[in-house]
Amino acid sequence: MGNNMKKNATLGQLIGALRQRNGWTLKQMSDKVGIPLSTLAKVEGDKLSLSYDKLEQFTARLGLGMAEFLAQGQGQATPPPAMPPRPSSPAGAA
């Protein structure tokens, strides 16, 4: 029996799983969500948690609802899809 995301995953496990599914480094995720890399590393390692406001910021900047993000740790058989890439600046803007 694997302990990987059993019944209820920790916030760190959820963040780590989402990051790995998208092929992001901690730095890339940090840049996307606007939360310092050191903070994300501690959260992913279950040494720190995020406030409600920071978790809301985290999910909003990834285009996810908080419930959708948190539901991935409740024993879903199929993980949510990887996030589509977002352009960092408008293409062809003059």
C-alpha positions as semicolon CSV with decimal commas, in nm:
position;residue;x (nm);y (nm);z (nm)
1;M;0,000;0,000;0,000
2;G;0,148;0,332;-0,104
3;N;0,128;0,636;0,120
4;N;0,132;0,866;-0,182
5;M;-0,174;1,094;-0,160
6;K;-0,375;0,847;0,043
7;K;-0,700;0,971;0,193
8;N;-0,622;1,337;0,256
9;A;-0,302;1,488;0,124
10;T;-0,121;1,771;0,299
11;L;-0,103;2,115;0,142
12;G;0,264;2,050;0,068
13;Q;0,181;1,726;-0,113
14;L;-0,088;1,900;-0,319
15;I;0,147;2,181;-0,420
16;G;0,428;1,940;-0,499
17;A;0,201;1,716;-0,709
18;L;0,065;2,014;-0,904
19;R;0,415;2,149;-0,962
20;Q;0,548;1,813;-1,081
21;R;0,249;1,749;-1,309
22;N;0,321;2,079;-1,481
23;G;0,696;2,020;-1,496
24;W;0,772;2,339;-1,302
25;T;1,067;2,409;-1,076
26;L;0,997;2,575;-0,742
27;K;1,134;2,898;-0,894
28;Q;0,893;2,877;-1,189
29;M;0,598;2,814;-0,959
30;S;0,709;3,096;-0,731
31;D;0,715;3,336;-1,027
32;K;0,368;3,222;-1,141
33;V;0,196;3,254;-0,803
34;G;0,385;3,549;-0,654
35;I;0,493;3,364;-0,338
36;P;0,864;3,356;-0,246
37;L;1,054;3,042;-0,346
38;S;1,173;2,987;0,013
39;T;0,812;2,995;0,137
40;L;0,693;2,750;-0,128
41;A;0,983;2,515;-0,046
42;K;0,887;2,514;0,322
43;V;0,517;2,462;0,242
44;E;0,596;2,177;0,002
45;G;0,814;2,021;0,272
46;D;0,525;2,052;0,523
47;K;0,733;2,282;0,744
48;L;0,505;2,582;0,689
49;S;0,147;2,647;0,585
50;L;-0,011;2,927;0,384
51;S;-0,266;3,173;0,519
52;Y;-0,610;3,165;0,361
53;D;-0,528;3,484;0,168
54;K;-0,201;3,341;0,033
55;L;-0,371;3,014;-0,063
56;E;-0,641;3,212;-0,243
57;Q;-0,368;3,410;-0,425
58;F;-0,189;3,085;-0,511
59;T;-0,493;2,922;-0,668
60;A;-0,623;3,238;-0,841
61;R;-0,291;3,302;-1,016
62;L;-0,300;2,947;-1,150
63;G;-0,657;2,988;-1,271
64;L;-0,792;2,733;-1,023
65;G;-1,069;2,754;-0,769
66;M;-0,958;2,679;-0,416
67;A;-1,206;2,390;-0,387
68;E;-1,080;2,245;-0,716
69;F;-0,719;2,263;-0,595
70;L;-0,792;2,112;-0,255
71;A;-1,013;1,836;-0,399
72;Q;-0,713;1,676;-0,567
73;G;-0,602;1,546;-0,227
74;Q;-0,923;1,363;-0,144
75;G;-0,853;1,035;-0,317
76;Q;-0,955;1,126;-0,670
77;A;-0,872;0,847;-0,913
78;T;-0,777;1,089;-1,191
79;P;-0,562;1,392;-1,109
80;P;-0,666;1,727;-1,252
81;P;-0,504;1,808;-1,585
82;A;-0,183;2,005;-1,610
83;M;-0,225;2,380;-1,634
84;P;-0,207;2,522;-1,988
85;P;0,090;2,754;-2,044
86;R;0,010;3,122;-1,996
87;P;0,186;3,390;-2,196
88;S;0,383;3,627;-1,976
89;S;0,313;3,925;-2,199
90;P;0,068;3,991;-2,481
91;A;0,200;3,869;-2,815
92;G;0,252;4,135;-3,077
93;A;0,187;4,425;-2,840
94;A;0,325;4,744;-2,985
